[in-house]
CSV table of N, CA and C in Angstrom, one decimal:
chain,number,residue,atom,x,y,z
A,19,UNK,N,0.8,-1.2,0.0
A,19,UNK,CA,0.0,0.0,0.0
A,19,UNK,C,0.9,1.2,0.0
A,20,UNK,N,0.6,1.7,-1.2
A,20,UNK,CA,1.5,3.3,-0.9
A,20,UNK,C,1.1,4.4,0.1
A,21,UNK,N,2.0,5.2,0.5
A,21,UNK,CA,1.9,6.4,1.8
A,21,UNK,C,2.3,7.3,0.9
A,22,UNK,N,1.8,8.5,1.5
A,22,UNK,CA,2.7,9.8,1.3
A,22,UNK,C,4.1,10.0,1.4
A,23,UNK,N,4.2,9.1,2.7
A,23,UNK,CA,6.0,9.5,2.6
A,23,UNK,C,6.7,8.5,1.4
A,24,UNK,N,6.0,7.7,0.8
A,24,UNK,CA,6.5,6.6,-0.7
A,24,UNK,C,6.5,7.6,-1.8
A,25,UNK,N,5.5,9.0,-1.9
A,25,UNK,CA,5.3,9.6,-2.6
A,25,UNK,C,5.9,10.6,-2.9
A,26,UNK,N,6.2,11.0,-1.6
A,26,UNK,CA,7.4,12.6,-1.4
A,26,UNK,C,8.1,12.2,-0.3
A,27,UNK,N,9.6,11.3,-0.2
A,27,UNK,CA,10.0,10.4,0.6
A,27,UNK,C,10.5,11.8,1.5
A,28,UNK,N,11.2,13.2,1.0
A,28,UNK,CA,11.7,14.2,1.7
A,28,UNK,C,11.0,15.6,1.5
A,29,UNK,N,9.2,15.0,1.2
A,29,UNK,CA,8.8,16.6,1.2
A,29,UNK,C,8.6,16.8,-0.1
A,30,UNK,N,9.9,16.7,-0.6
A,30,UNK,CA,9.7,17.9,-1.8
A,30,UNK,C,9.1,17.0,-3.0
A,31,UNK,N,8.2,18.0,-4.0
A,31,UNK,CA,7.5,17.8,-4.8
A,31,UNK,C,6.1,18.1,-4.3
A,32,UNK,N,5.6,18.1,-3.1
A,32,UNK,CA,4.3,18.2,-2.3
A,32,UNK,C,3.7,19.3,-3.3
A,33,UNK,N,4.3,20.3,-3.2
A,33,UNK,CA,3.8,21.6,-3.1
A,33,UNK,C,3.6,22.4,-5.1
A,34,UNK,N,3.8,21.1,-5.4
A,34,UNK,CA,4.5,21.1,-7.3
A,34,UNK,C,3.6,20.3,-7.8
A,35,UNK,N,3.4,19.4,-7.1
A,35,UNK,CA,2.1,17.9,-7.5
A,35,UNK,C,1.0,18.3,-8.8
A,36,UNK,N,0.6,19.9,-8.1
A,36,UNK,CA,-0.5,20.2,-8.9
A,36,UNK,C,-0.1,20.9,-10.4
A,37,UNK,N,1.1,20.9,-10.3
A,37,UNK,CA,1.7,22.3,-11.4
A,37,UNK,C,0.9,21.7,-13.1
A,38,UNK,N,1.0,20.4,-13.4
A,38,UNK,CA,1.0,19.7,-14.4
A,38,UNK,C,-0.7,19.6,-14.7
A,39,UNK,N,-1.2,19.6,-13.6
A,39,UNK,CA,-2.5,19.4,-13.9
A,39,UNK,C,-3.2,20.9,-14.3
A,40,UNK,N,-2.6,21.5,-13.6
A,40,UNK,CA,-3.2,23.0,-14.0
A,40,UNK,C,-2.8,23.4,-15.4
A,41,UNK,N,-1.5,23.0,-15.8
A,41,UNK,CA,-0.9,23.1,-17.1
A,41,UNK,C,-2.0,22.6,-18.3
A,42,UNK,N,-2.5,21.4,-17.9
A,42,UNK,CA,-3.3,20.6,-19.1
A,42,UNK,C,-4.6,21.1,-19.3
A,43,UNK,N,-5.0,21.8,-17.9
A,43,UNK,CA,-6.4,22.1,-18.2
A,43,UNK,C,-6.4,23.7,-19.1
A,44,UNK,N,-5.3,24.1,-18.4
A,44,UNK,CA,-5.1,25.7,-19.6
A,44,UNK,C,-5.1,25.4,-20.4
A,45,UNK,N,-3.8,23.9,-21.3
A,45,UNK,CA,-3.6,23.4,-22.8
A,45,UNK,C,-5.1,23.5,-23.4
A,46,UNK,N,-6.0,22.8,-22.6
A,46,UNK,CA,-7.3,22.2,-23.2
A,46,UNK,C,-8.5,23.4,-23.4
A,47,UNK,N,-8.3,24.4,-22.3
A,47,UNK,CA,-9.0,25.9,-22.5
A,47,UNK,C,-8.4,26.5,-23.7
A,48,UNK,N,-7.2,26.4,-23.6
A,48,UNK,CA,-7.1,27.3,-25.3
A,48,UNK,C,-6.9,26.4,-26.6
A,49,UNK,N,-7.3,25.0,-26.4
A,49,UNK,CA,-7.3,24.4,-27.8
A,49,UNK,C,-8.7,24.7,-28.3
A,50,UNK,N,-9.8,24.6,-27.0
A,50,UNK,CA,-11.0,25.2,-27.7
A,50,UNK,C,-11.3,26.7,-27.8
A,51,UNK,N,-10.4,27.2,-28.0
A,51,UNK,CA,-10.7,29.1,-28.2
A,51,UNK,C,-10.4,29.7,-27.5
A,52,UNK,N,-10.5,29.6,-26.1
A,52,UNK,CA,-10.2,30.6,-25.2
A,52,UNK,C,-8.7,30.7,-24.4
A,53,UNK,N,-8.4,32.2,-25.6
A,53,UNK,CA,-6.6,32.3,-24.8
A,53,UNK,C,-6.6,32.4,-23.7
A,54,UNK,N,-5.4,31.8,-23.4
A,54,UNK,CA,-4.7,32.2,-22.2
A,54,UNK,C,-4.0,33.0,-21.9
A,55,UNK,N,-4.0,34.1,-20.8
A,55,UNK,CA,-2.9,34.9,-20.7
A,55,UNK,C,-2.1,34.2,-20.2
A,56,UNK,N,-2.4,33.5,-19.2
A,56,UNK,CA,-1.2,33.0,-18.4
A,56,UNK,C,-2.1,31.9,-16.9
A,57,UNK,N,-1.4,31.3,-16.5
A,57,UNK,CA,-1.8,30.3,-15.5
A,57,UNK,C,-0.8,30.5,-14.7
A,58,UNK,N,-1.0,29.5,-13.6
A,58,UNK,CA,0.0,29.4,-12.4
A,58,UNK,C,-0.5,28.4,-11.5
A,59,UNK,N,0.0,27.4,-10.9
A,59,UNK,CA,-0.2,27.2,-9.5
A,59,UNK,C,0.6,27.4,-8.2
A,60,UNK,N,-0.3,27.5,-7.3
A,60,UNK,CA,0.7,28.0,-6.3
A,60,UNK,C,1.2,27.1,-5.0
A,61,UNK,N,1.9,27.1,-4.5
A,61,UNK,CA,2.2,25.8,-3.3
A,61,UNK,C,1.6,26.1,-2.1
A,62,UNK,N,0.5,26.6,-2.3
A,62,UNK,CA,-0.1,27.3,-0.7
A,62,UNK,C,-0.5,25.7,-0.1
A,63,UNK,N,-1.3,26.1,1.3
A,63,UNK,CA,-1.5,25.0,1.6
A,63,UNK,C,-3.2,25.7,2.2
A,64,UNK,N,-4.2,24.7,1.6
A,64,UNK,CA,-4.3,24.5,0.3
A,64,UNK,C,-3.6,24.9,-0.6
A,65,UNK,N,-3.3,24.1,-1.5
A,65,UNK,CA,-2.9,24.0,-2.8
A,65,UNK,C,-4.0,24.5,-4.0
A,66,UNK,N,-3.3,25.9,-4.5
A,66,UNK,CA,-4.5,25.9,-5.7
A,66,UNK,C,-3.8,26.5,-6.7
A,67,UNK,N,-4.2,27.3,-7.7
A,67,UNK,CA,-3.9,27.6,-8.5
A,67,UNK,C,-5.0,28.0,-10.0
A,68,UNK,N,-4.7,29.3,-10.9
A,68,UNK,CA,-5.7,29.7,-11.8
A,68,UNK,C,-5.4,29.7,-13.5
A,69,UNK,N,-5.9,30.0,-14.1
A,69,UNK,CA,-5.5,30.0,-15.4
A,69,UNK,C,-6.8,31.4,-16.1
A,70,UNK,N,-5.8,32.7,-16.4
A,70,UNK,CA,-6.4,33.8,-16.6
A,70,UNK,C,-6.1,33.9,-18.2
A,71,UNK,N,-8.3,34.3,-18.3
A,71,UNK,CA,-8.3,34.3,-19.6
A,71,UNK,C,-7.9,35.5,-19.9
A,72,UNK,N,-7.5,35.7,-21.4
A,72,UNK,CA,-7.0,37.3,-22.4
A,72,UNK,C,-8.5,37.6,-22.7
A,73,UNK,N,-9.1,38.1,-21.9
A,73,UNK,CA,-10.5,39.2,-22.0
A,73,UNK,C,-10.2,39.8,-23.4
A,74,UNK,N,-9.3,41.1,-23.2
A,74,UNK,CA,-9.4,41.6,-24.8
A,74,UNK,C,-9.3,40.6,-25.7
A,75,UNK,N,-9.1,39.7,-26.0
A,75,UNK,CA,-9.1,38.8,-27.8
A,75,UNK,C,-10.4,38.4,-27.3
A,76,UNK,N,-11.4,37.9,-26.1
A,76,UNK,CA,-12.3,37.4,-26.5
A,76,UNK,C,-13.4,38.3,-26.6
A,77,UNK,N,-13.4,39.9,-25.9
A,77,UNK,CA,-14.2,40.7,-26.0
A,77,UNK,C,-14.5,41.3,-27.3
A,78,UNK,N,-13.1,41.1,-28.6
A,78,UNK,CA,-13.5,42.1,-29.6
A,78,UNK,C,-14.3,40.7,-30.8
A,79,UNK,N,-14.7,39.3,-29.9
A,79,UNK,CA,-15.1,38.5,-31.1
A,79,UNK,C,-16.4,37.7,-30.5
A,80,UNK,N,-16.9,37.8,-29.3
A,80,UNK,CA,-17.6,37.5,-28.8
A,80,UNK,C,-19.1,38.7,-28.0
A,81,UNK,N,-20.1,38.0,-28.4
A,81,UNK,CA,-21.2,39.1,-27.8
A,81,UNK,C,-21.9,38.6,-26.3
A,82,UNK,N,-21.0,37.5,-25.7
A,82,UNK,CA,-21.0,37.5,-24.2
A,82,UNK,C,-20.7,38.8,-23.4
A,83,UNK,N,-21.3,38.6,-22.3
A,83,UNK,CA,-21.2,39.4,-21.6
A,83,UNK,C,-20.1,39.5,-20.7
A,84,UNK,N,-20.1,37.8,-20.3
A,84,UNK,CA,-19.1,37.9,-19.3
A,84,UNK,C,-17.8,38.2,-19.9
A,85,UNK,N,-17.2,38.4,-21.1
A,85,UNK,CA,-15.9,38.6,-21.2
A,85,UNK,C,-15.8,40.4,-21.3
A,86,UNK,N,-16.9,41.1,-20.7
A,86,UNK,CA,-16.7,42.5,-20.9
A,86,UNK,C,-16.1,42.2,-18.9
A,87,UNK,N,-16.3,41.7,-18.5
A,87,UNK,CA,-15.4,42.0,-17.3
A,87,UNK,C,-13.7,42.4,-17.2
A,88,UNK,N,-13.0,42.4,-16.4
A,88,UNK,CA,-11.4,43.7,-16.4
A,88,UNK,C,-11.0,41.8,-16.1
A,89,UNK,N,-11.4,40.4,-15.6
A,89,UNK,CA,-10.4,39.9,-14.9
A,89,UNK,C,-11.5,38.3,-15.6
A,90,UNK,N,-11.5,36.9,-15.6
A,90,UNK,CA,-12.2,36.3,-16.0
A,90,UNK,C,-11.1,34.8,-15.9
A,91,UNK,N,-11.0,34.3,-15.0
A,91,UNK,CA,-10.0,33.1,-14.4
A,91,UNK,C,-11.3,32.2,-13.9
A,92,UNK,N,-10.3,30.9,-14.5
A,92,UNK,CA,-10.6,29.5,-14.1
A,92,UNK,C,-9.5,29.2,-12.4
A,93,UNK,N,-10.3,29.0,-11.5
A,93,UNK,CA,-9.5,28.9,-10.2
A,93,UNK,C,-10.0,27.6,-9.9
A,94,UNK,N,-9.0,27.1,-9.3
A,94,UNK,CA,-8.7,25.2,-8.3
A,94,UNK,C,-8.3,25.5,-7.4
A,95,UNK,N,-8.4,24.9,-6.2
A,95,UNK,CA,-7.9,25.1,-5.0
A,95,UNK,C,-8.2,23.6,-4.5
A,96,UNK,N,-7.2,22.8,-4.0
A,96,UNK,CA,-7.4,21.2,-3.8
A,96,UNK,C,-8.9,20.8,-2.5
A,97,UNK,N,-9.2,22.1,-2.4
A,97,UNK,CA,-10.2,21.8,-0.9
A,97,UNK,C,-11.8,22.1,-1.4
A,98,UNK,N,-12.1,22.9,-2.6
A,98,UNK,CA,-12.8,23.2,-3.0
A,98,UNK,C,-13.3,22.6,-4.8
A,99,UNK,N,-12.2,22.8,-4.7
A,99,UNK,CA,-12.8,22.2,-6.8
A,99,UNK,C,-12.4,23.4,-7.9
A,100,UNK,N,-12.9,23.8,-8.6
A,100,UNK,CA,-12.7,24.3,-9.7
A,100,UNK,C,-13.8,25.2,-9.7
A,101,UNK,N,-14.1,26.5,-10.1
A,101,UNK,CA,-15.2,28.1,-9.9
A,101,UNK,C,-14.2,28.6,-11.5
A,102,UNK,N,-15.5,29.6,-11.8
A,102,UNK,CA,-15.2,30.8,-12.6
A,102,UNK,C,-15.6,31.8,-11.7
A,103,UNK,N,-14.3,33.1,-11.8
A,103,UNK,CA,-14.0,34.0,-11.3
A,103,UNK,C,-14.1,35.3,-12.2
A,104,UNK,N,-15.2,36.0,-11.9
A,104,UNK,CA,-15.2,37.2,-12.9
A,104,UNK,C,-14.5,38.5,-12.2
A,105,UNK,N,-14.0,39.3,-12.3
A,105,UNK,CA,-13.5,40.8,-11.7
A,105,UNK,C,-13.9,41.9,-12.7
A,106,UNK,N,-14.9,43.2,-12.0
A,106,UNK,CA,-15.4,44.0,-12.5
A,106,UNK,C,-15.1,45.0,-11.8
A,107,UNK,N,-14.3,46.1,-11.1
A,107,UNK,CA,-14.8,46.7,-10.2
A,107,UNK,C,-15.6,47.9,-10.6
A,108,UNK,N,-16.5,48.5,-9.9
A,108,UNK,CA,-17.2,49.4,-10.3
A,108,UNK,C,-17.7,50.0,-8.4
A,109,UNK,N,-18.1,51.2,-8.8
A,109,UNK,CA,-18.4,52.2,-7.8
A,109,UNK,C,-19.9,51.5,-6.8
A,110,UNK,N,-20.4,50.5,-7.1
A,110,UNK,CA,-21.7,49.5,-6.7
A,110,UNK,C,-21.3,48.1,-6.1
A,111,UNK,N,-20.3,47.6,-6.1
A,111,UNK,CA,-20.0,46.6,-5.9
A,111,UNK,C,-18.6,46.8,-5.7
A,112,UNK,N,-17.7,45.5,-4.8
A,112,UNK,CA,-16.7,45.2,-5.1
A,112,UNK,C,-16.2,44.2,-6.5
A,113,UNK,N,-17.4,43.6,-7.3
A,113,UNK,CA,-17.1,43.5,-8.7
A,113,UNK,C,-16.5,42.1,-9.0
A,114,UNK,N,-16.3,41.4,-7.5
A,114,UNK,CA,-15.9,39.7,-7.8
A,114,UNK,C,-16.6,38.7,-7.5
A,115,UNK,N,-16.9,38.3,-8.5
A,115,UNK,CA,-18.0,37.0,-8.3
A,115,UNK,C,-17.7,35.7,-8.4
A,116,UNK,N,-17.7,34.6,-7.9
A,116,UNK,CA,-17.0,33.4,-7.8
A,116,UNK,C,-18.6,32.1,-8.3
A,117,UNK,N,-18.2,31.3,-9.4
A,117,UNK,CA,-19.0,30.8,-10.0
A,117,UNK,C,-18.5,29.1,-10.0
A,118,UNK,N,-19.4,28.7,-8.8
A,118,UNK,CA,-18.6,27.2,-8.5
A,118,UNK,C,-19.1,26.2,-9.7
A,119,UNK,N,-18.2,25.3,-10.5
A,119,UNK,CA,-18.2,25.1,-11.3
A,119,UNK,C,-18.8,23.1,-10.9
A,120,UNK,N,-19.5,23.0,-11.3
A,120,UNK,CA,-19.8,21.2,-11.1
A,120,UNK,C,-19.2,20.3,-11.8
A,121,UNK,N,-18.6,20.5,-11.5
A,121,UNK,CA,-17.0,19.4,-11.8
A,121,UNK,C,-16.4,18.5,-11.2
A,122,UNK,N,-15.6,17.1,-11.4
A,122,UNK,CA,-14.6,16.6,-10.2
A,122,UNK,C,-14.0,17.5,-9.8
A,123,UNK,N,-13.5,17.4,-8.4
A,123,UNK,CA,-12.3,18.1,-7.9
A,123,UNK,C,-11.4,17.9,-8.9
A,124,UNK,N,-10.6,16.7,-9.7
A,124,UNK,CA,-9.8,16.5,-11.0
A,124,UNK,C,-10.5,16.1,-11.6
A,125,UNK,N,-10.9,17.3,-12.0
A,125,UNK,CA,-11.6,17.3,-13.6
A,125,UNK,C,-10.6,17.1,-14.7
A,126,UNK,N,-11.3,15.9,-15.9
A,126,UNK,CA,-10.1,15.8,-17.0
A,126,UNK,C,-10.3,17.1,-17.3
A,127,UNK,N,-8.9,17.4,-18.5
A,127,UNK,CA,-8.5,18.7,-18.5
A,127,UNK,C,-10.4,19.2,-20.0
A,128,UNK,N,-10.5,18.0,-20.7
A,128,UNK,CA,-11.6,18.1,-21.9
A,128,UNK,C,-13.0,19.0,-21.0
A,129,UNK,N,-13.1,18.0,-19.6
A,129,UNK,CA,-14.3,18.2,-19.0
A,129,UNK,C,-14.5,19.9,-18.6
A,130,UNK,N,-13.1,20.2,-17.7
A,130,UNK,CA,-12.9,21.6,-17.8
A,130,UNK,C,-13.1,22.5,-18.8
A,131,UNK,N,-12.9,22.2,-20.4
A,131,UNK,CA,-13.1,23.0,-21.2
A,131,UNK,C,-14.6,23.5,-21.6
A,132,UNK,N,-14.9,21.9,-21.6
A,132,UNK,CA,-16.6,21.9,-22.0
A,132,UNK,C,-17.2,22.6,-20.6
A,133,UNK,N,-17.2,22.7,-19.4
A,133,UNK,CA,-17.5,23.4,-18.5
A,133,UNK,C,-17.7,24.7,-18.4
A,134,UNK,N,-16.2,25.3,-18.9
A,134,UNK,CA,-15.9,26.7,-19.3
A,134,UNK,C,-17.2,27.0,-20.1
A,135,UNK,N,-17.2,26.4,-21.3
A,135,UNK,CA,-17.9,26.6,-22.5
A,135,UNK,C,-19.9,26.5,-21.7
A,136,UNK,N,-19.7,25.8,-21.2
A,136,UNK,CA,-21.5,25.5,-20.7
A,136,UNK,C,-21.6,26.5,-19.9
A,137,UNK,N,-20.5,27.1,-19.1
A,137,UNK,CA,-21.0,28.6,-17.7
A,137,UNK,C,-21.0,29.5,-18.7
A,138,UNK,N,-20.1,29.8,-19.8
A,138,UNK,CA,-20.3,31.4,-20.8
A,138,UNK,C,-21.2,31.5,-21.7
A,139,UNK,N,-22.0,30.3,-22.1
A,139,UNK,CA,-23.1,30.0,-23.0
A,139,UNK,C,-22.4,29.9,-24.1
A,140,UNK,N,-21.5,29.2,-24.3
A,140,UNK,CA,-20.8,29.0,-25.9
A,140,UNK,C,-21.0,27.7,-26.3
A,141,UNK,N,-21.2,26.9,-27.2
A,141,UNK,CA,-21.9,26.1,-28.2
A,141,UNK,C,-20.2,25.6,-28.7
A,142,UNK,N,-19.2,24.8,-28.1
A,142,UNK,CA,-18.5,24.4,-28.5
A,142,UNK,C,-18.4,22.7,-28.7
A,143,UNK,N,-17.3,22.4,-29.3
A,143,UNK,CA,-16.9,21.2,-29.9
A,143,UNK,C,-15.6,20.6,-29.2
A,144,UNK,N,-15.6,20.0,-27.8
A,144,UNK,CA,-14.6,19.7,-27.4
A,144,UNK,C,-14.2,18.2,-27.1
A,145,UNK,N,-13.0,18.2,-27.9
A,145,UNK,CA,-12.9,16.7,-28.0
A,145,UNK,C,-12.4,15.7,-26.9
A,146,UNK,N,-12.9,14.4,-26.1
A,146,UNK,CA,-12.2,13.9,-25.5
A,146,UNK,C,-11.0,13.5,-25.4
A,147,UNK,N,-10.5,13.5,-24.1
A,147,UNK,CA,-8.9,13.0,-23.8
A,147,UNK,C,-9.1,11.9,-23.0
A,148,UNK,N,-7.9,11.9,-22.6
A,148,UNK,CA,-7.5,10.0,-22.1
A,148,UNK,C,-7.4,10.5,-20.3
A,149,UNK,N,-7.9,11.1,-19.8
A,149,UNK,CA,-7.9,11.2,-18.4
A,149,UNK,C,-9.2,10.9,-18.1
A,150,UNK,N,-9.3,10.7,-16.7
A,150,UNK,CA,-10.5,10.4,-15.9
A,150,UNK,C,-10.8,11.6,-14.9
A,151,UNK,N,-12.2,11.5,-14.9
A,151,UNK,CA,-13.3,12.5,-14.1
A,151,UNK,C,-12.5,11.9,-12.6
A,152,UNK,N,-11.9,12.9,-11.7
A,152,UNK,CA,-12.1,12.1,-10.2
A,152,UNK,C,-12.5,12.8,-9.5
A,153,UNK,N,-13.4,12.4,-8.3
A,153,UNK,CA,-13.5,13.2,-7.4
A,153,UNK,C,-13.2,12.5,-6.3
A,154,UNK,N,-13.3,14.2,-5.0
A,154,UNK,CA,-12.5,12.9,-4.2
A,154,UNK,C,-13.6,14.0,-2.9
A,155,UNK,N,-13.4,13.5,-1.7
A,155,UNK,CA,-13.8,14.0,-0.4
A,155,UNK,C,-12.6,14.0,-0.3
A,156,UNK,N,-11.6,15.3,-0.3
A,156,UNK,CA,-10.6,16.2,0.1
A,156,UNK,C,-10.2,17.3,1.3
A,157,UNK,N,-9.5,17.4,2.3
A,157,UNK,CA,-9.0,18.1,2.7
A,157,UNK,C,-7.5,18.3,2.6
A,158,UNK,N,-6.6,19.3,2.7
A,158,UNK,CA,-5.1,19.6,2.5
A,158,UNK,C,-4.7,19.0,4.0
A,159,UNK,N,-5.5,18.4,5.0
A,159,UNK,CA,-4.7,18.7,6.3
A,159,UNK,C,-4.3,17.2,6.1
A,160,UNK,N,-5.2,16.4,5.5
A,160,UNK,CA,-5.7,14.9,5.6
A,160,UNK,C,-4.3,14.1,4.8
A,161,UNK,N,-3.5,13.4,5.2
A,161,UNK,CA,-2.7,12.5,3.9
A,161,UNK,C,-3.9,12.0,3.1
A,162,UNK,N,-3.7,12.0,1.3
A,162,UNK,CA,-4.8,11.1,0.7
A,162,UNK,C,-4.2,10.9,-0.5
A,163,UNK,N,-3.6,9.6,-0.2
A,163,UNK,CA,-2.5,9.0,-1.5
A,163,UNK,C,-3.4,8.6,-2.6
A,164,UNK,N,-4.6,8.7,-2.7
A,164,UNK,CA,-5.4,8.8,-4.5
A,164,UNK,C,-5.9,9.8,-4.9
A,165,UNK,N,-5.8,11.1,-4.0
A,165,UNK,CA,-6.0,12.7,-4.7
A,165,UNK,C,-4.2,12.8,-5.3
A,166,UNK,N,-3.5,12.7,-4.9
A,166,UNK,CA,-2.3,12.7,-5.1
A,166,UNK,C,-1.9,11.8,-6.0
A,167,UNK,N,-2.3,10.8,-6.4
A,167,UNK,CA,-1.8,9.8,-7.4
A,167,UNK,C,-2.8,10.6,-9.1
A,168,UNK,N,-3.7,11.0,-8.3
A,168,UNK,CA,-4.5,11.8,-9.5
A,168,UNK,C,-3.8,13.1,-10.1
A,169,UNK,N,-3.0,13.6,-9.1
A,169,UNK,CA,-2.5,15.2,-9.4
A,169,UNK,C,-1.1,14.3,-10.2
A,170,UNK,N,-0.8,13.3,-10.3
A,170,UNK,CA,0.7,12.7,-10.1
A,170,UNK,C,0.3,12.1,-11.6
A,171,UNK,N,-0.8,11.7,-12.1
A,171,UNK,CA,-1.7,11.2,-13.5
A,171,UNK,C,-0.8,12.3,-14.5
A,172,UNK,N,-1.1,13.4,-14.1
A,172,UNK,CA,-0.9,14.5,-15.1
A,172,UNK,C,0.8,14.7,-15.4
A,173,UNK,N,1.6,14.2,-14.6
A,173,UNK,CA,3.2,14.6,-14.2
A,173,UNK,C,3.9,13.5,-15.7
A,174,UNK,N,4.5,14.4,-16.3
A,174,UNK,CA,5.6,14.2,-17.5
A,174,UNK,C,6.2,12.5,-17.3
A,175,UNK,N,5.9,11.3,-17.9
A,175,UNK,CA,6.1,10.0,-17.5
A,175,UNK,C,8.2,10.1,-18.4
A,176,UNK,N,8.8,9.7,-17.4
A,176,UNK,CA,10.2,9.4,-18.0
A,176,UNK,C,10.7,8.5,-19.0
């Protein structure tokens, strides 16, 4: 039976586990249309990490609404799941709205896409991939050697 300590025998890599998986779901957001400025994950604890859309290229080709917002990110955080994040600020609001997304917690990166696509009302064509839907009953405090073996699915095979 594998442990955590089999996993990250000195620690390191804990905090990086998620880097790859965040990486594939950005890949798979902009194979169906929507640029990426840029992604990240971060080693917090929770462990999360976003992938921020380029608003301008989708504002001057699309008659959504939501891409007239200033900020419009896909966010993961290992304790929660996956939300769209809009940023607007205006003189009425603080202008940040958080849009929890029904998803696995490891969502394949396809299911992510089509997600995106079903919260902005777009009518896309997204092709499957070779990953699996997981979900898990998650917390960051808990050892949980099959949320980890799932983040570890996405990691570059040698």
């Amino acid at each position: 039976m594998t442990k955590m300590t089999d996993l990250y025998p000195d620690g390191a890599g804990y905090h990086q586990a998620h880097d790859p998986y965040i990486a594939a779901v950005a890949k798979a957001v902009a194979a169906v249309g929507y640029p990426v400025d840029d992604w990240s994950a971060e080693p917090n604890d929770p462990r999360d990490g976003y992938i921020g859309l380029n608003v301008d290229l989708l504002s001057e080709t699309s008659t959504k609404a939501i891409w007239t917002n200033e900020e419009v990110n896909l966010a993961w955080t290992e304790d929660r799941g996956w939300a769209l994040v809009t940023v607007t600020e205006s003189h009425r609001s603080d202008g940040r709205f958080v849009y929890d997304l029904p998803v696995a917690r490891v969502a394949s990166p396809s299911t992510m896409a089509f997600a995106l696509a079903e919260q902005v009302g777009d009518d896309v064509t997204v092709q499957p991939d070779n990953h699996p839907d997981l979900d898990f009953d998650h917390s960051f405090e808990d050892d949980d050697v099959p949320f980890e073996l799932a983040l570890r699915h996405y990691a570059e095979k040698p």
